[in-house]
mmCIF file of C-alpha atoms in Angstrom:
data_model
loop_
_atom_site.group_PDB
_atom_site.id
_atom_site.type_symbol
_atom_site.label_atom_id
_atom_site.label_comp_id
_atom_site.label_asym_id
_atom_site.label_seq_id
_atom_site.Cartn_x
_atom_site.Cartn_y
_atom_site.Cartn_z
ATOM 1 C CA MET A 106 -72.974 132.772 56.655
ATOM 2 C CA HIS A 107 -72.955 129.123 59.137
ATOM 3 C CA ILE A 108 -75.511 128.472 60.692
ATOM 4 C CA ALA A 109 -75.940 126.630 58.426
ATOM 5 C CA THR A 110 -77.817 124.102 60.239
ATOM 6 C CA ALA A 111 -80.743 126.256 59.762
ATOM 7 C CA PHE A 112 -80.696 125.958 56.322
ATOM 8 C CA VAL A 113 -79.061 122.317 55.632
ATOM 9 C CA SER A 114 -82.039 121.775 52.877
ATOM 10 C CA ALA A 115 -81.968 124.800 51.436
ATOM 11 C CA ARG A 116 -77.535 124.891 51.965
ATOM 12 C CA ARG A 117 -76.101 128.182 50.407
ATOM 13 C CA GLY A 118 -78.246 129.722 48.219
ATOM 14 C CA ALA A 119 -78.892 130.549 52.089
ATOM 15 C CA LEU A 120 -76.327 133.094 52.231
ATOM 16 C CA LEU A 121 -79.661 133.717 53.600
ATOM 17 C CA LEU A 122 -79.235 130.971 56.306
ATOM 18 C CA VAL A 123 -76.286 131.327 57.148
ATOM 19 C CA GLY A 124 -77.002 135.353 57.620
ATOM 20 C CA ALA A 125 -77.965 133.801 60.499
ATOM 21 C CA GLY A 126 -74.243 133.571 61.629
ATOM 22 C CA LEU A 127 -74.052 137.132 60.873
ATOM 23 C CA VAL A 128 -75.960 138.526 63.396
ATOM 24 C CA VAL A 129 -74.222 136.364 65.813
ATOM 25 C CA ALA A 130 -70.465 137.846 64.776
ATOM 26 C CA PHE A 131 -72.140 141.696 65.915
ATOM 27 C CA ALA A 132 -73.480 143.482 68.767
ATOM 28 C CA ALA A 133 -76.621 144.782 68.843
ATOM 29 C CA SER A 134 -76.473 148.368 68.691
ATOM 30 C CA PRO A 135 -75.351 149.643 65.388
ATOM 31 C CA ALA A 136 -72.280 152.315 65.494
ATOM 32 C CA ARG A 137 -72.813 156.010 63.217
ATOM 33 C CA ALA A 138 -70.636 155.472 60.090
ATOM 34 C CA ASP A 139 -69.279 157.475 57.410
ATOM 35 C CA GLU A 140 -71.947 158.798 55.824
ATOM 36 C CA ALA A 141 -69.831 158.376 52.729
ATOM 37 C CA ASN A 142 -69.427 154.498 52.944
ATOM 38 C CA ALA A 143 -71.069 152.410 55.593
ATOM 39 C CA LEU A 144 -68.509 149.990 55.037
ATOM 40 C CA THR A 145 -65.248 149.433 56.352
ATOM 41 C CA PRO A 146 -62.225 149.170 53.657
ATOM 42 C CA PHE A 147 -59.975 145.735 52.875
ATOM 43 C CA SER A 148 -57.480 148.401 52.300
ATOM 44 C CA ALA A 149 -57.595 149.069 56.417
ATOM 45 C CA ALA A 150 -56.384 145.788 57.123
ATOM 46 C CA THR A 151 -52.949 145.897 59.193
ATOM 47 C CA GLY A 152 -52.292 141.758 58.050
ATOM 48 C CA ALA A 153 -54.218 139.679 55.609
ATOM 49 C CA VAL A 154 -57.187 139.045 57.790
ATOM 50 C CA PRO A 155 -60.040 141.712 56.949
ATOM 51 C CA PRO A 156 -60.685 144.415 59.376
ATOM 52 C CA ALA A 157 -63.731 144.052 61.792
ATOM 53 C CA PRO A 158 -66.326 144.259 61.437
ATOM 54 C CA TRP A 159 -65.790 142.213 58.358
ATOM 55 C CA HIS A 160 -66.540 138.648 59.677
ATOM 56 C CA PHE A 161 -65.798 135.551 57.793
ATOM 57 C CA SER A 162 -68.050 132.296 57.923
ATOM 58 C CA THR A 163 -68.213 129.333 55.997
ATOM 59 C CA LEU A 164 -70.407 125.640 56.253
ATOM 60 C CA PRO A 165 -69.986 122.740 58.732
ATOM 61 C CA ASN A 166 -67.603 119.964 57.248
ATOM 62 C CA LYS A 167 -66.651 122.004 54.502
ATOM 63 C CA THR A 168 -63.348 123.591 53.401
ATOM 64 C CA PRO A 169 -63.144 127.351 53.921
ATOM 65 C CA THR A 170 -62.726 129.671 50.847
ATOM 66 C CA ARG A 171 -59.832 132.161 51.773
ATOM 67 C CA PHE A 172 -59.926 135.734 52.156
ATOM 68 C CA ASP A 173 -57.122 137.226 52.147
ATOM 69 C CA VAL A 174 -56.172 140.653 52.030
ATOM 70 C CA VAL A 175 -53.372 141.072 49.276
ATOM 71 C CA SER A 176 -50.813 143.844 47.960
ATOM 72 C CA GLU A 177 -51.412 144.660 44.438
ATOM 73 C CA ALA A 178 -50.342 146.672 42.092
ATOM 74 C CA GLY A 179 -49.189 148.813 45.277
ATOM 75 C CA ARG A 180 -52.754 148.946 46.303
ATOM 76 C CA ARG A 181 -54.583 146.318 49.233
ATOM 77 C CA VAL A 182 -57.746 144.511 47.719
ATOM 78 C CA LEU A 183 -59.285 141.191 49.018
ATOM 79 C CA LYS A 184 -58.334 138.030 47.180
ATOM 80 C CA VAL A 185 -60.350 135.098 47.239
ATOM 81 C CA ASP A 186 -59.610 131.702 46.155
ATOM 82 C CA ALA A 187 -62.319 129.055 46.287
ATOM 83 C CA ASP A 188 -60.332 126.022 45.843
ATOM 84 C CA ASP A 189 -63.175 123.240 46.379
ATOM 85 C CA SER A 190 -64.636 125.543 49.112
ATOM 86 C CA TYR A 191 -67.492 127.242 50.785
ATOM 87 C CA GLY A 192 -67.134 130.690 52.475
ATOM 88 C CA LEU A 193 -68.596 134.064 53.036
ATOM 89 C CA LEU A 194 -67.178 137.386 53.952
ATOM 90 C CA SER A 195 -69.735 139.577 55.994
ATOM 91 C CA HIS A 196 -70.229 142.985 56.976
ATOM 92 C CA ARG A 197 -73.687 144.071 59.095
ATOM 93 C CA VAL A 198 -74.870 147.765 58.481
ATOM 94 C CA GLN A 199 -78.097 149.324 58.758
ATOM 95 C CA VAL A 200 -78.748 151.522 55.426
ATOM 96 C CA PRO A 201 -82.204 152.822 53.929
ATOM 97 C CA LEU A 202 -82.590 152.071 50.748
ATOM 98 C CA THR A 203 -83.708 155.078 48.650
ATOM 99 C CA GLU A 204 -82.972 156.206 44.941
ATOM 100 C CA SER A 205 -79.829 157.070 46.413
ATOM 101 C CA THR A 206 -78.363 154.206 47.800
ATOM 102 C CA VAL A 207 -75.085 152.884 45.897
ATOM 103 C CA LEU A 208 -73.110 149.974 45.995
ATOM 104 C CA SER A 209 -69.622 150.400 43.798
ATOM 105 C CA TRP A 210 -66.786 148.463 43.682
ATOM 106 C CA ARG A 211 -63.727 147.024 41.085
ATOM 107 C CA TRP A 212 -63.470 143.527 40.980
ATOM 108 C CA ARG A 213 -61.353 141.435 38.711
ATOM 109 C CA VAL A 214 -61.629 136.828 37.799
ATOM 110 C CA ASP A 215 -58.275 135.064 37.129
ATOM 111 C CA GLN A 216 -59.687 132.270 37.383
ATOM 112 C CA PHE A 217 -63.651 130.838 36.723
ATOM 113 C CA VAL A 218 -64.986 127.056 38.404
ATOM 114 C CA ASP A 219 -65.193 124.710 35.638
ATOM 115 C CA GLY A 220 -68.617 122.988 35.879
ATOM 116 C CA ALA A 221 -70.126 125.810 37.441
ATOM 117 C CA ASP A 222 -73.988 126.479 36.597
ATOM 118 C CA LEU A 223 -75.891 128.868 38.195
ATOM 119 C CA HIS A 224 -79.137 127.281 36.746
ATOM 120 C CA THR A 225 -78.519 123.924 39.020
ATOM 121 C CA ARG A 226 -77.603 123.017 42.357
ATOM 122 C CA ALA A 227 -74.447 120.564 41.609
ATOM 123 C CA GLY A 228 -73.097 123.253 39.514
ATOM 124 C CA ASP A 229 -74.124 126.461 42.052
ATOM 125 C CA ASP A 230 -70.573 127.675 42.342
ATOM 126 C CA GLY A 231 -68.922 130.767 41.827
ATOM 127 C CA ALA A 232 -65.624 132.512 42.023
ATOM 128 C CA ALA A 233 -66.992 135.718 42.533
ATOM 129 C CA LYS A 234 -70.443 136.916 44.345
ATOM 130 C CA LEU A 235 -71.316 140.338 45.789
ATOM 131 C CA CYS A 236 -73.990 139.769 47.833
ATOM 132 C CA VAL A 237 -76.845 142.596 49.547
ATOM 133 C CA PHE A 238 -79.199 141.297 52.437
ATOM 134 C CA PHE A 239 -82.559 142.919 52.783
ATOM 135 C CA ASP A 240 -84.786 143.063 56.348
ATOM 136 C CA PHE A 241 -87.898 142.337 54.216
ATOM 137 C CA PRO A 242 -90.748 142.241 57.227
ATOM 138 C CA ALA A 243 -91.267 138.121 56.948
ATOM 139 C CA ASP A 244 -95.356 138.677 57.770
ATOM 140 C CA ARG A 245 -94.968 140.452 54.408
ATOM 141 C CA LEU A 246 -93.758 137.008 52.754
ATOM 142 C CA PRO A 247 -96.407 134.101 51.187
ATOM 143 C CA LEU A 248 -97.531 131.658 53.660
ATOM 144 C CA LEU A 249 -95.140 128.835 52.467
ATOM 145 C CA GLU A 250 -91.930 131.196 52.164
ATOM 146 C CA ARG A 251 -92.643 132.886 55.472
ATOM 147 C CA THR A 252 -93.172 129.123 57.211
ATOM 148 C CA ARG A 253 -89.583 128.027 55.565
ATOM 149 C CA LEU A 254 -88.438 131.333 56.641
ATOM 150 C CA GLY A 255 -89.727 130.794 60.067
ATOM 151 C CA VAL A 256 -88.493 127.453 61.009
ATOM 152 C CA ALA A 257 -84.282 128.847 60.022
ATOM 153 C CA ARG A 258 -84.818 131.156 62.217
ATOM 154 C CA SER A 259 -85.849 128.760 64.609
ATOM 155 C CA VAL A 260 -83.371 126.303 64.296
ATOM 156 C CA SER A 261 -80.505 128.889 63.912
ATOM 157 C CA GLY A 262 -81.633 130.940 66.758
ATOM 158 C CA GLU A 263 -81.006 134.378 64.781
ATOM 159 C CA GLU A 264 -82.740 136.297 62.792
ATOM 160 C CA VAL A 265 -82.409 135.425 59.479
ATOM 161 C CA PRO A 266 -82.627 137.855 56.389
ATOM 162 C CA SER A 267 -85.537 137.174 54.284
ATOM 163 C CA GLU A 268 -84.270 138.734 51.044
ATOM 164 C CA ALA A 269 -80.857 138.730 49.082
ATOM 165 C CA LEU A 270 -79.439 139.872 45.937
ATOM 166 C CA CYS A 271 -76.281 138.834 44.276
ATOM 167 C CA TYR A 272 -74.354 140.202 41.882
ATOM 168 C CA VAL A 273 -72.196 137.611 39.924
ATOM 169 C CA TRP A 274 -69.432 137.932 37.823
ATOM 170 C CA ASP A 275 -69.999 134.109 35.694
ATOM 171 C CA ALA A 276 -67.656 132.247 32.813
ATOM 172 C CA LYS A 277 -71.060 131.947 30.549
ATOM 173 C CA GLU A 278 -74.555 133.001 31.372
ATOM 174 C CA ALA A 279 -75.969 136.408 29.230
ATOM 175 C CA LYS A 280 -74.285 139.798 30.615
ATOM 176 C CA GLY A 281 -77.565 141.301 32.403
ATOM 177 C CA GLN A 282 -79.509 138.438 32.987
ATOM 178 C CA MET A 283 -81.162 137.866 36.303
ATOM 179 C CA LEU A 284 -81.506 134.566 37.850
ATOM 180 C CA VAL A 285 -83.588 133.056 41.077
ATOM 181 C CA ASN A 286 -81.128 130.974 43.384
ATOM 182 C CA ALA A 287 -81.095 126.539 42.589
ATOM 183 C CA PHE A 288 -81.328 126.420 46.043
ATOM 184 C CA THR A 289 -83.915 129.231 47.351
ATOM 185 C CA ASN A 290 -86.140 131.668 45.736
ATOM 186 C CA ARG A 291 -85.116 134.464 48.692
ATOM 187 C CA MET A 292 -82.050 134.997 46.750
ATOM 188 C CA HIS A 293 -82.525 136.524 43.018
ATOM 189 C CA MET A 294 -78.489 136.758 41.316
ATOM 190 C CA VAL A 295 -77.727 139.499 38.916
ATOM 191 C CA VAL A 296 -74.931 138.669 36.035
ATOM 192 C CA LEU A 297 -72.940 141.708 35.691
ATOM 193 C CA GLU A 298 -70.203 140.078 33.652
ATOM 194 C CA SER A 299 -69.703 137.434 31.696
ATOM 195 C CA GLY A 300 -66.503 136.058 30.433
ATOM 196 C CA ALA A 301 -63.147 136.814 30.922
ATOM 197 C CA ALA A 302 -62.355 140.933 31.060
ATOM 198 C CA ALA A 303 -60.639 142.071 27.624
ATOM 199 C CA GLN A 304 -57.511 142.054 29.179
ATOM 200 C CA PRO A 305 -56.086 139.421 31.149
ATOM 201 C CA GLY A 306 -55.908 140.826 34.606
ATOM 202 C CA ALA A 307 -57.574 143.739 33.994
ATOM 203 C CA TRP A 308 -60.201 145.145 36.903
ATOM 204 C CA VAL A 309 -64.037 146.217 36.235
ATOM 205 C CA SER A 310 -65.923 149.336 38.113
ATOM 206 C CA GLU A 311 -69.183 148.368 38.676
ATOM 207 C CA ARG A 312 -71.294 150.480 40.589
ATOM 208 C CA ARG A 313 -75.025 149.692 41.048
ATOM 209 C CA ASN A 314 -78.290 151.652 42.335
ATOM 210 C CA LEU A 315 -79.218 149.498 44.594
ATOM 211 C CA LEU A 316 -83.243 150.385 44.799
ATOM 212 C CA ALA A 317 -83.647 149.840 41.235
ATOM 213 C CA ASP A 318 -82.132 146.210 41.661
ATOM 214 C CA TYR A 319 -84.314 145.509 44.281
ATOM 215 C CA ARG A 320 -87.210 146.317 42.841
ATOM 216 C CA ARG A 321 -86.312 144.344 39.723
ATOM 217 C CA ALA A 322 -86.060 141.275 41.593
ATOM 218 C CA PHE A 323 -88.018 141.426 44.543
ATOM 219 C CA GLY A 324 -90.482 144.075 43.615
ATOM 220 C CA GLY A 325 -93.455 141.560 43.038
ATOM 221 C CA GLU A 326 -93.624 140.379 46.800
ATOM 222 C CA ALA A 327 -92.487 144.123 48.180
ATOM 223 C CA LYS A 328 -95.433 145.179 46.482
ATOM 224 C CA GLY A 329 -94.171 148.964 46.837
ATOM 225 C CA ALA A 330 -92.545 148.067 50.716
ATOM 226 C CA THR A 331 -88.988 149.375 50.671
ATOM 227 C CA PRO A 332 -86.479 147.137 53.304
ATOM 228 C CA GLY A 333 -83.435 148.621 54.652
ATOM 229 C CA VAL A 334 -80.077 147.411 53.542
ATOM 230 C CA ALA A 335 -78.716 144.833 56.298
ATOM 231 C CA ALA A 336 -75.533 143.035 55.539
ATOM 232 C CA VAL A 337 -73.368 143.092 52.239
ATOM 233 C CA VAL A 338 -71.395 139.474 51.743
ATOM 234 C CA VAL A 339 -68.373 138.684 49.841
ATOM 235 C CA SER A 340 -69.084 134.787 48.722
ATOM 236 C CA ALA A 341 -66.770 132.318 46.457
ATOM 237 C CA ASP A 342 -67.503 128.920 46.603
ATOM 238 C CA ALA A 343 -66.144 125.377 44.354
ATOM 239 C CA ASP A 344 -67.140 122.748 46.339
ATOM 240 C CA ASN A 345 -70.366 121.336 44.498
ATOM 241 C CA THR A 346 -68.313 121.348 41.406
ATOM 242 C CA HIS A 347 -64.868 120.367 43.096
ATOM 243 C CA GLY A 348 -63.014 123.119 41.797
ATOM 244 C CA HIS A 349 -61.008 126.344 41.995
ATOM 245 C CA GLY A 350 -61.836 130.194 41.295
ATOM 246 C CA LEU A 351 -59.813 132.858 41.670
ATOM 247 C CA ALA A 352 -61.162 136.898 42.406
ATOM 248 C CA TYR A 353 -59.971 140.068 43.588
ATOM 249 C CA PHE A 354 -62.059 142.572 45.380
ATOM 250 C CA SER A 355 -60.870 146.658 45.467
ATOM 251 C CA ASP A 356 -62.606 148.585 48.844
ATOM 252 C CA LEU A 357 -66.276 148.246 48.713
ATOM 253 C CA SER A 358 -68.506 151.490 48.508
ATOM 254 C CA LEU A 359 -72.149 152.024 50.083
ATOM 255 C CA THR A 360 -73.643 155.233 50.305
ATOM 256 C CA GLY A 361 -76.670 156.893 50.948
ATOM 257 C CA SER A 362 -78.515 158.601 53.948
ATOM 258 C CA ALA A 363 -78.195 157.600 57.722
ATOM 259 C CA ALA A 364 -75.786 154.778 57.085
ATOM 260 C CA THR A 365 -74.364 153.008 59.721
ATOM 261 C CA ARG A 366 -72.482 149.879 60.533
ATOM 262 C CA ALA A 367 -72.645 147.077 62.825
ATOM 263 C CA GLU A 368 -69.579 147.251 66.275
ATOM 264 C CA THR A 369 -68.219 143.871 66.657
ATOM 265 C CA ARG A 370 -67.212 141.929 69.701
ATOM 266 C CA PRO A 371 -63.847 140.312 68.745
ATOM 267 C CA ALA A 372 -63.559 137.209 66.554
ATOM 268 C CA SER A 373 -61.325 135.470 63.932
ATOM 269 C CA GLY A 374 -61.575 136.836 60.332
ATOM 270 C CA GLY A 375 -61.069 135.611 57.255
ATOM 271 C CA THR A 376 -58.109 133.091 56.779
ATOM 272 C CA ALA A 377 -54.246 134.772 57.042
ATOM 273 C CA GLU A 378 -50.908 133.575 55.471
#
């Protein structure tokens, strides 16, 4: 998310630190969204650039991952092309985390990043990640984590998110496995799909109860507290392995009571052909 300077030490594991750029991209007051979906559909794009308030960010001195809206079989979808690159496409929201909060989407991976290994910093790359940022109160974190987060926020000058949960489609990790990011334990990852789809080019549908997944990932430190959803982020990178990944995402759906999404100021979105 940028912002990166804030978390150079934890660099990307840090969608978190990059989350700072997220806040910069949006106006302070959220706008009421259609309660059926708090996320603007990619298919609403008039060209290749993802529609506002989707906002693209990368890290300094990194080749940016390409996020383009393209036509596939008569539908407008998001193409994510990571070629020795790093990038994030983020959408800020305000959605209470309840039993009814559900994130659903379809995706496919045409090329996995060779050499990617979610257990190591050197291999912390992936062709397809969908992350959720939570606004967990920093004062509830352990002292060391609170201190690190405070430093990140101080350096960036922004309200860096305190928790992130990422859904990944990995080439080899076991389906259903939950991992802690190699750079920071502020990010947990759930492997939803493993290896190539049963049929080449096949789309896979996902539907996740965010409260259940949040409790599995952060329930220990939350101790009954329930934060809200602050942002949804599409991520893909291949800068550590210098590899190449290619994936596609359909429109995403985030439903729940009192869902709102942020208004944006004009900004350059994702890359376009």
